[in-house]
Amino acid sequence: SDTRNQALDRAKGEYIQFLDADDWISSDATKLFVRKAEETNADMVISDFYRVVGKHISVKGDIDTEDVMTRQEYGDRMMENPADYYYGVLWNKLYKKSIIDTYHLKMDASLSWSEDFIFNLEYLLHVKKVAPLQLPIYYYVKTEGSLVSQSRFDIRNIVDMKLSVIKYYDNFYKSIYDEKEYARKRPEILSFLVGFATDDSAISFSTKKLGEEIVPVAKLSDHKQDAILHNYYTIKLLERLLQRIATETGLSTNELMIIPVSYTHLTLP
């Protein structure tokens, strides 16, 4: 937390993006984040991510729409699975530095658990619009040494720590709902206490070998353009686009290749 706070003090850009030391991002991660923020005028962008365990990889996401959400709509979705890494962590989100600076938002360096979730809750108090990015652009490496996987954090310890966090979580929902709506949803809000921090299993039916998740495309400048080469690059770009569609739909790229297409034109990213 202290290191992140020092970085926030030194940052001069318009946006803030976090990256943990053990992880990495795709080459177009920042571009996609910023493009989404500027196209939607969102105060926060939240993306899917890859979970990496050894040589295996799978996609993690929770929001099933590309529609821009209000703070309350986002809160409704977060309430369904509040302890999920997707909502709690910093590294799958893009923040506006102006909001962080205006409200003097910092990490609580006295905490060793959920300080990132608390930062997110405090940031969301000043957010009007959240834009989901249904593309995995972050590689989260799950290791046995991570905080949530250490055996000393048993259920009792987790509940004890959550009791110190629940006031932030509770106050967030008090701020986005009126009194009647808050009272109606309070049992769901308090269900956060019996949850636990998790990113789910990284080994699932959609798991691939690391390196197979992205279709490589490269055009060499010293190659002469001809019909065969043009077709080759067109097919590779189409495969790249279909890979992203496959991520969102759960279909394989082979299945998408045989689906009849009736578009009058296709805009490649």
mmCIF file of N, CA and C in Angstrom, residues 100-204:
data_model
loop_
_atom_site.group_PDB
_atom_site.id
_atom_site.type_symbol
_atom_site.label_atom_id
_atom_site.label_comp_id
_atom_site.label_asym_id
_atom_site.label_seq_id
_atom_site.Cartn_x
_atom_site.Cartn_y
_atom_site.Cartn_z
ATOM 1 N N ILE A 100 -9.084 10.769 -7.906
ATOM 2 C CA ILE A 100 -8.185 10.370 -6.822
ATOM 3 C C ILE A 100 -7.596 11.599 -6.134
ATOM 4 N N ASP A 101 -7.186 12.584 -6.926
ATOM 5 C CA ASP A 101 -6.570 13.790 -6.359
ATOM 6 C C ASP A 101 -7.589 14.664 -5.635
ATOM 7 N N THR A 102 -8.746 14.858 -6.249
ATOM 8 C CA THR A 102 -9.760 15.743 -5.679
ATOM 9 C C THR A 102 -10.214 15.269 -4.302
ATOM 10 N N TYR A 103 -10.354 13.954 -4.139
ATOM 11 C CA TYR A 103 -10.880 13.411 -2.882
ATOM 12 C C TYR A 103 -9.792 12.772 -2.020
ATOM 13 N N HIS A 104 -8.526 13.004 -2.413
ATOM 14 C CA HIS A 104 -7.376 12.566 -1.613
ATOM 15 C C HIS A 104 -7.471 11.078 -1.257
ATOM 16 N N LEU A 105 -7.715 10.274 -2.263
ATOM 17 C CA LEU A 105 -7.869 8.838 -2.047
ATOM 18 C C LEU A 105 -6.506 8.164 -1.975
ATOM 19 N N LYS A 106 -6.333 7.316 -0.967
ATOM 20 C CA LYS A 106 -5.077 6.606 -0.746
ATOM 21 C C LYS A 106 -5.359 5.182 -0.285
ATOM 22 N N MET A 107 -4.330 4.340 -0.377
ATOM 23 C CA MET A 107 -4.396 3.014 0.221
ATOM 24 C C MET A 107 -4.171 3.147 1.729
ATOM 25 N N ASP A 108 -4.853 2.327 2.486
ATOM 26 C CA ASP A 108 -4.643 2.306 3.940
ATOM 27 C C ASP A 108 -3.471 1.376 4.230
ATOM 28 N N ALA A 109 -2.308 1.958 4.490
ATOM 29 C CA ALA A 109 -1.090 1.169 4.687
ATOM 30 C C ALA A 109 -1.105 0.375 5.984
ATOM 31 N N SER A 110 -2.063 0.631 6.874
ATOM 32 C CA SER A 110 -2.135 -0.111 8.131
ATOM 33 C C SER A 110 -2.822 -1.458 7.956
ATOM 34 N N LEU A 111 -3.446 -1.663 6.787
ATOM 35 C CA LEU A 111 -4.154 -2.915 6.535
ATOM 36 C C LEU A 111 -3.306 -3.871 5.715
ATOM 37 N N SER A 112 -3.468 -5.147 5.962
ATOM 38 C CA SER A 112 -2.775 -6.164 5.177
ATOM 39 C C SER A 112 -3.758 -7.014 4.377
ATOM 40 N N TRP A 113 -5.013 -6.610 4.364
ATOM 41 C CA TRP A 113 -6.043 -7.381 3.679
ATOM 42 C C TRP A 113 -7.170 -6.440 3.275
ATOM 43 N N SER A 114 -7.611 -6.551 2.041
ATOM 44 C CA SER A 114 -8.757 -5.806 1.503
ATOM 45 C C SER A 114 -8.523 -4.301 1.381
ATOM 46 N N GLU A 115 -7.279 -3.848 1.483
ATOM 47 C CA GLU A 115 -7.037 -2.418 1.315
ATOM 48 C C GLU A 115 -7.367 -1.966 -0.102
ATOM 49 N N ASP A 116 -7.189 -2.858 -1.090
ATOM 50 C CA ASP A 116 -7.543 -2.515 -2.467
ATOM 51 C C ASP A 116 -9.062 -2.430 -2.632
ATOM 52 N N PHE A 117 -9.789 -3.316 -1.969
ATOM 53 C CA PHE A 117 -11.252 -3.284 -2.033
ATOM 54 C C PHE A 117 -11.780 -2.003 -1.390
ATOM 55 N N ILE A 118 -11.193 -1.605 -0.262
ATOM 56 C CA ILE A 118 -11.608 -0.370 0.396
ATOM 57 C C ILE A 118 -11.336 0.833 -0.502
ATOM 58 N N PHE A 119 -10.192 0.836 -1.168
ATOM 59 C CA PHE A 119 -9.884 1.928 -2.106
ATOM 60 C C PHE A 119 -10.944 1.988 -3.195
ATOM 61 N N ASN A 120 -11.317 0.844 -3.742
ATOM 62 C CA ASN A 120 -12.347 0.807 -4.784
ATOM 63 C C ASN A 120 -13.680 1.350 -4.284
ATOM 64 N N LEU A 121 -14.061 0.974 -3.063
ATOM 65 C CA LEU A 121 -15.331 1.449 -2.510
ATOM 66 C C LEU A 121 -15.315 2.958 -2.324
ATOM 67 N N GLU A 122 -14.200 3.499 -1.837
ATOM 68 C CA GLU A 122 -14.104 4.943 -1.644
ATOM 69 C C GLU A 122 -14.081 5.670 -2.986
ATOM 70 N N TYR A 123 -13.424 5.086 -3.969
ATOM 71 C CA TYR A 123 -13.397 5.684 -5.302
ATOM 72 C C TYR A 123 -14.803 5.698 -5.911
ATOM 73 N N LEU A 124 -15.533 4.609 -5.752
ATOM 74 C CA LEU A 124 -16.865 4.496 -6.341
ATOM 75 C C LEU A 124 -17.861 5.510 -5.774
ATOM 76 N N LEU A 125 -17.598 6.007 -4.579
ATOM 77 C CA LEU A 125 -18.474 7.025 -4.008
ATOM 78 C C LEU A 125 -18.510 8.288 -4.862
ATOM 79 N N HIS A 126 -17.503 8.477 -5.697
ATOM 80 C CA HIS A 126 -17.381 9.703 -6.493
ATOM 81 C C HIS A 126 -17.509 9.423 -8.000
ATOM 82 N N VAL A 127 -18.047 8.253 -8.323
ATOM 83 C CA VAL A 127 -18.176 7.819 -9.705
ATOM 84 C C VAL A 127 -19.620 7.948 -10.174
ATOM 85 N N LYS A 128 -19.790 8.377 -11.409
ATOM 86 C CA LYS A 128 -21.124 8.434 -12.007
ATOM 87 C C LYS A 128 -21.348 7.291 -12.996
ATOM 88 N N LYS A 129 -20.293 6.950 -13.756
ATOM 89 C CA LYS A 129 -20.451 5.919 -14.781
ATOM 90 C C LYS A 129 -19.286 4.926 -14.725
ATOM 91 N N VAL A 130 -19.627 3.633 -14.895
ATOM 92 C CA VAL A 130 -18.628 2.568 -14.957
ATOM 93 C C VAL A 130 -18.804 1.835 -16.283
ATOM 94 N N ALA A 131 -17.702 1.616 -16.996
ATOM 95 C CA ALA A 131 -17.767 0.934 -18.288
ATOM 96 C C ALA A 131 -17.080 -0.422 -18.197
ATOM 97 N N PRO A 132 -17.800 -1.506 -18.475
ATOM 98 C CA PRO A 132 -17.162 -2.821 -18.494
ATOM 99 C C PRO A 132 -16.446 -3.069 -19.819
ATOM 100 N N LEU A 133 -15.301 -3.706 -19.750
ATOM 101 C CA LEU A 133 -14.533 -4.082 -20.936
ATOM 102 C C LEU A 133 -14.465 -5.598 -20.945
ATOM 103 N N GLN A 134 -15.223 -6.224 -21.831
ATOM 104 C CA GLN A 134 -15.310 -7.685 -21.843
ATOM 105 C C GLN A 134 -14.181 -8.294 -22.661
ATOM 106 N N LEU A 135 -12.991 -7.878 -22.354
ATOM 107 C CA LEU A 135 -11.794 -8.448 -22.963
ATOM 108 C C LEU A 135 -10.777 -8.689 -21.851
ATOM 109 N N PRO A 136 -10.174 -9.863 -21.794
ATOM 110 C CA PRO A 136 -9.142 -10.102 -20.785
ATOM 111 C C PRO A 136 -7.825 -9.469 -21.219
ATOM 112 N N ILE A 137 -7.359 -8.491 -20.462
ATOM 113 C CA ILE A 137 -6.146 -7.778 -20.852
ATOM 114 C C ILE A 137 -5.074 -7.822 -19.768
ATOM 115 N N TYR A 138 -5.373 -8.516 -18.681
ATOM 116 C CA TYR A 138 -4.429 -8.604 -17.562
ATOM 117 C C TYR A 138 -4.169 -10.069 -17.254
ATOM 118 N N TYR A 139 -2.919 -10.412 -16.985
ATOM 119 C CA TYR A 139 -2.533 -11.774 -16.635
ATOM 120 C C TYR A 139 -2.230 -11.828 -15.142
ATOM 121 N N TYR A 140 -3.156 -12.396 -14.389
ATOM 122 C CA TYR A 140 -2.981 -12.535 -12.941
ATOM 123 C C TYR A 140 -2.384 -13.908 -12.648
ATOM 124 N N VAL A 141 -1.185 -13.913 -12.088
ATOM 125 C CA VAL A 141 -0.498 -15.159 -11.783
ATOM 126 C C VAL A 141 -0.864 -15.598 -10.371
ATOM 127 N N LYS A 142 -1.579 -16.696 -10.271
ATOM 128 C CA LYS A 142 -1.997 -17.209 -8.970
ATOM 129 C C LYS A 142 -0.877 -18.060 -8.394
ATOM 130 N N THR A 143 -0.363 -17.670 -7.232
ATOM 131 C CA THR A 143 0.742 -18.373 -6.609
ATOM 132 C C THR A 143 0.348 -18.855 -5.230
ATOM 133 N N GLU A 144 1.035 -19.872 -4.752
ATOM 134 C CA GLU A 144 0.732 -20.419 -3.436
ATOM 135 C C GLU A 144 1.083 -19.446 -2.324
ATOM 136 N N GLY A 145 1.950 -18.488 -2.606
ATOM 137 C CA GLY A 145 2.357 -17.545 -1.577
ATOM 138 C C GLY A 145 1.445 -16.351 -1.439
ATOM 139 N N SER A 146 0.374 -16.290 -2.230
ATOM 140 C CA SER A 146 -0.516 -15.140 -2.150
ATOM 141 C C SER A 146 -1.251 -15.118 -0.830
ATOM 142 N N LEU A 147 -1.693 -13.949 -0.416
ATOM 143 C CA LEU A 147 -2.297 -13.763 0.902
ATOM 144 C C LEU A 147 -3.485 -14.678 1.125
ATOM 145 N N VAL A 148 -4.378 -14.748 0.153
ATOM 146 C CA VAL A 148 -5.607 -15.506 0.367
ATOM 147 C C VAL A 148 -5.385 -17.000 0.370
ATOM 148 N N SER A 149 -4.221 -17.471 -0.125
ATOM 149 C CA SER A 149 -3.979 -18.910 -0.153
ATOM 150 C C SER A 149 -3.176 -19.382 1.045
ATOM 151 N N GLN A 150 -2.749 -18.476 1.929
ATOM 152 C CA GLN A 150 -1.992 -18.878 3.093
ATOM 153 C C GLN A 150 -2.919 -19.521 4.117
ATOM 154 N N SER A 151 -2.485 -20.661 4.659
ATOM 155 C CA SER A 151 -3.362 -21.460 5.511
ATOM 156 C C SER A 151 -3.751 -20.739 6.795
ATOM 157 N N ARG A 152 -2.932 -19.791 7.254
ATOM 158 C CA ARG A 152 -3.252 -19.127 8.508
ATOM 159 C C ARG A 152 -4.503 -18.261 8.391
ATOM 160 N N PHE A 153 -4.945 -17.959 7.149
ATOM 161 C CA PHE A 153 -6.166 -17.187 6.965
ATOM 162 C C PHE A 153 -7.337 -18.153 6.853
ATOM 163 N N ASP A 154 -7.730 -18.700 8.021
ATOM 164 C CA ASP A 154 -8.865 -19.599 8.038
ATOM 165 C C ASP A 154 -10.152 -18.774 8.055
ATOM 166 N N ILE A 155 -11.277 -19.471 8.052
ATOM 167 C CA ILE A 155 -12.564 -18.788 7.966
ATOM 168 C C ILE A 155 -12.755 -17.797 9.113
ATOM 169 N N ARG A 156 -12.351 -18.182 10.312
ATOM 170 C CA ARG A 156 -12.526 -17.283 11.452
ATOM 171 C C ARG A 156 -11.719 -16.002 11.271
ATOM 172 N N ASN A 157 -10.464 -16.126 10.843
ATOM 173 C CA ASN A 157 -9.640 -14.937 10.641
ATOM 174 C C ASN A 157 -10.206 -14.048 9.540
ATOM 175 N N ILE A 158 -10.710 -14.683 8.479
ATOM 176 C CA ILE A 158 -11.278 -13.913 7.382
ATOM 177 C C ILE A 158 -12.490 -13.110 7.861
ATOM 178 N N VAL A 159 -13.360 -13.745 8.651
ATOM 179 C CA VAL A 159 -14.534 -13.043 9.173
ATOM 180 C C VAL A 159 -14.114 -11.895 10.076
ATOM 181 N N ASP A 160 -13.107 -12.127 10.933
ATOM 182 C CA ASP A 160 -12.627 -11.069 11.819
ATOM 183 C C ASP A 160 -12.133 -9.867 11.022
ATOM 184 N N MET A 161 -11.391 -10.137 9.944
ATOM 185 C CA MET A 161 -10.875 -9.044 9.123
ATOM 186 C C MET A 161 -12.003 -8.344 8.377
ATOM 187 N N LYS A 162 -12.978 -9.103 7.944
ATOM 188 C CA LYS A 162 -14.089 -8.496 7.212
ATOM 189 C C LYS A 162 -14.930 -7.589 8.102
ATOM 190 N N LEU A 163 -14.958 -7.873 9.378
ATOM 191 C CA LEU A 163 -15.694 -7.000 10.288
ATOM 192 C C LEU A 163 -15.110 -5.584 10.283
ATOM 193 N N SER A 164 -13.799 -5.476 10.017
ATOM 194 C CA SER A 164 -13.168 -4.160 9.961
ATOM 195 C C SER A 164 -13.377 -3.488 8.611
ATOM 196 N N VAL A 165 -13.822 -4.271 7.620
ATOM 197 C CA VAL A 165 -14.021 -3.751 6.264
ATOM 198 C C VAL A 165 -15.489 -3.445 5.991
ATOM 199 N N ILE A 166 -16.391 -4.140 6.702
ATOM 200 C CA ILE A 166 -17.812 -4.069 6.379
ATOM 201 C C ILE A 166 -18.370 -2.656 6.484
ATOM 202 N N LYS A 167 -17.803 -1.823 7.357
ATOM 203 C CA LYS A 167 -18.322 -0.465 7.499
ATOM 204 C C LYS A 167 -18.159 0.318 6.202
ATOM 205 N N TYR A 168 -17.049 0.099 5.491
ATOM 206 C CA TYR A 168 -16.856 0.769 4.202
ATOM 207 C C TYR A 168 -17.868 0.254 3.185
ATOM 208 N N TYR A 169 -18.025 -1.055 3.163
ATOM 209 C CA TYR A 169 -18.949 -1.692 2.237
ATOM 210 C C TYR A 169 -20.381 -1.249 2.523
ATOM 211 N N ASP A 170 -20.740 -1.236 3.792
ATOM 212 C CA ASP A 170 -22.089 -0.839 4.210
ATOM 213 C C ASP A 170 -22.347 0.628 3.877
ATOM 214 N N ASN A 171 -21.381 1.493 4.170
ATOM 215 C CA ASN A 171 -21.542 2.920 3.895
ATOM 216 C C ASN A 171 -21.669 3.210 2.407
ATOM 217 N N PHE A 172 -20.999 2.404 1.593
ATOM 218 C CA PHE A 172 -21.123 2.581 0.142
ATOM 219 C C PHE A 172 -22.570 2.403 -0.294
ATOM 220 N N TYR A 173 -23.212 1.346 0.183
ATOM 221 C CA TYR A 173 -24.594 1.087 -0.221
ATOM 222 C C TYR A 173 -25.568 2.073 0.418
ATOM 223 N N LYS A 174 -25.254 2.570 1.598
ATOM 224 C CA LYS A 174 -26.088 3.613 2.183
ATOM 225 C C LYS A 174 -26.083 4.865 1.313
ATOM 226 N N SER A 175 -24.967 5.092 0.648
ATOM 227 C CA SER A 175 -24.839 6.307 -0.155
ATOM 228 C C SER A 175 -25.518 6.198 -1.513
ATOM 229 N N ILE A 176 -25.714 4.982 -2.034
ATOM 230 C CA ILE A 176 -26.281 4.848 -3.384
ATOM 231 C C ILE A 176 -27.762 4.482 -3.371
ATOM 232 N N TYR A 177 -28.283 4.039 -2.209
ATOM 233 C CA TYR A 177 -29.702 3.711 -2.112
ATOM 234 C C TYR A 177 -30.420 4.676 -1.169
ATOM 235 N N ASP A 178 -31.711 4.868 -1.418
ATOM 236 C CA ASP A 178 -32.472 5.618 -0.442
ATOM 237 C C ASP A 178 -32.752 4.697 0.759
ATOM 238 N N GLU A 179 -33.312 5.255 1.815
ATOM 239 C CA GLU A 179 -33.457 4.511 3.071
ATOM 240 C C GLU A 179 -34.295 3.244 2.900
ATOM 241 N N LYS A 180 -35.371 3.339 2.134
ATOM 242 C CA LYS A 180 -36.261 2.198 1.953
ATOM 243 C C LYS A 180 -35.569 1.089 1.158
ATOM 244 N N GLU A 181 -34.888 1.456 0.087
ATOM 245 C CA GLU A 181 -34.206 0.467 -0.744
ATOM 246 C C GLU A 181 -33.042 -0.172 0.010
ATOM 247 N N TYR A 182 -32.348 0.644 0.795
ATOM 248 C CA TYR A 182 -31.235 0.111 1.594
ATOM 249 C C TYR A 182 -31.736 -0.927 2.600
ATOM 250 N N ALA A 183 -32.841 -0.634 3.271
ATOM 251 C CA ALA A 183 -33.393 -1.567 4.247
ATOM 252 C C ALA A 183 -33.794 -2.884 3.582
ATOM 253 N N ARG A 184 -34.337 -2.786 2.377
ATOM 254 C CA ARG A 184 -34.777 -3.988 1.671
ATOM 255 C C ARG A 184 -33.594 -4.864 1.265
ATOM 256 N N LYS A 185 -32.482 -4.226 0.915
ATOM 257 C CA LYS A 185 -31.329 -4.986 0.417
ATOM 258 C C LYS A 185 -30.272 -5.262 1.479
ATOM 259 N N ARG A 186 -30.510 -4.833 2.705
ATOM 260 C CA ARG A 186 -29.502 -5.004 3.749
ATOM 261 C C ARG A 186 -29.104 -6.469 3.965
ATOM 262 N N PRO A 187 -30.030 -7.441 3.941
ATOM 263 C CA PRO A 187 -29.587 -8.838 4.091
ATOM 264 C C PRO A 187 -28.583 -9.255 3.015
ATOM 265 N N GLU A 188 -28.789 -8.796 1.763
ATOM 266 C CA GLU A 188 -27.840 -9.109 0.699
ATOM 267 C C GLU A 188 -26.506 -8.421 0.938
ATOM 268 N N ILE A 189 -26.567 -7.186 1.425
ATOM 269 C CA ILE A 189 -25.344 -6.434 1.694
ATOM 270 C C ILE A 189 -24.509 -7.134 2.757
ATOM 271 N N LEU A 190 -25.154 -7.584 3.808
ATOM 272 C CA LEU A 190 -24.442 -8.233 4.906
ATOM 273 C C LEU A 190 -23.957 -9.623 4.545
ATOM 274 N N SER A 191 -24.435 -10.181 3.439
ATOM 275 C CA SER A 191 -23.956 -11.499 3.017
ATOM 276 C C SER A 191 -22.476 -11.458 2.670
ATOM 277 N N PHE A 192 -21.934 -10.257 2.469
ATOM 278 C CA PHE A 192 -20.500 -10.085 2.236
ATOM 279 C C PHE A 192 -19.687 -10.705 3.367
ATOM 280 N N LEU A 193 -20.214 -10.705 4.565
ATOM 281 C CA LEU A 193 -19.481 -11.217 5.725
ATOM 282 C C LEU A 193 -19.217 -12.713 5.633
ATOM 283 N N VAL A 194 -20.097 -13.452 4.990
ATOM 284 C CA VAL A 194 -19.923 -14.899 4.939
ATOM 285 C C VAL A 194 -19.243 -15.354 3.655
ATOM 286 N N GLY A 195 -18.939 -14.416 2.796
ATOM 287 C CA GLY A 195 -18.175 -14.740 1.605
ATOM 288 C C GLY A 195 -16.702 -14.810 1.932
ATOM 289 N N PHE A 196 -15.879 -15.042 0.952
ATOM 290 C CA PHE A 196 -14.441 -15.016 1.177
ATOM 291 C C PHE A 196 -13.755 -14.607 -0.113
ATOM 292 N N ALA A 197 -12.590 -13.958 0.033
ATOM 293 C CA ALA A 197 -11.868 -13.453 -1.128
ATOM 294 C C ALA A 197 -11.445 -14.617 -2.009
ATOM 295 N N THR A 198 -11.825 -14.577 -3.266
ATOM 296 C CA THR A 198 -11.516 -15.685 -4.156
ATOM 297 C C THR A 198 -11.464 -15.205 -5.591
ATOM 298 N N ASP A 199 -10.701 -15.920 -6.394
ATOM 299 C CA ASP A 199 -10.723 -15.668 -7.830
ATOM 300 C C ASP A 199 -11.245 -16.907 -8.542
ATOM 301 N N ASP A 200 -11.884 -17.810 -7.805
ATOM 302 C CA ASP A 200 -12.386 -19.080 -8.322
ATOM 303 C C ASP A 200 -11.226 -19.950 -8.795
ATOM 304 N N SER A 201 -11.571 -21.124 -9.267
ATOM 305 C CA SER A 201 -10.539 -22.027 -9.764
ATOM 306 C C SER A 201 -10.044 -21.562 -11.122
ATOM 307 N N ALA A 202 -8.754 -21.608 -11.312
ATOM 308 C CA ALA A 202 -8.197 -21.224 -12.607
ATOM 309 C C ALA A 202 -8.220 -22.383 -13.586
ATOM 310 N N ILE A 203 -8.532 -23.589 -13.111
ATOM 311 C CA ILE A 203 -8.593 -24.741 -13.993
ATOM 312 C C ILE A 203 -10.058 -25.046 -14.257
ATOM 313 N N SER A 204 -10.508 -24.739 -15.463
ATOM 314 C CA SER A 204 -11.914 -24.905 -15.807
ATOM 315 C C SER A 204 -12.018 -25.468 -17.211
#
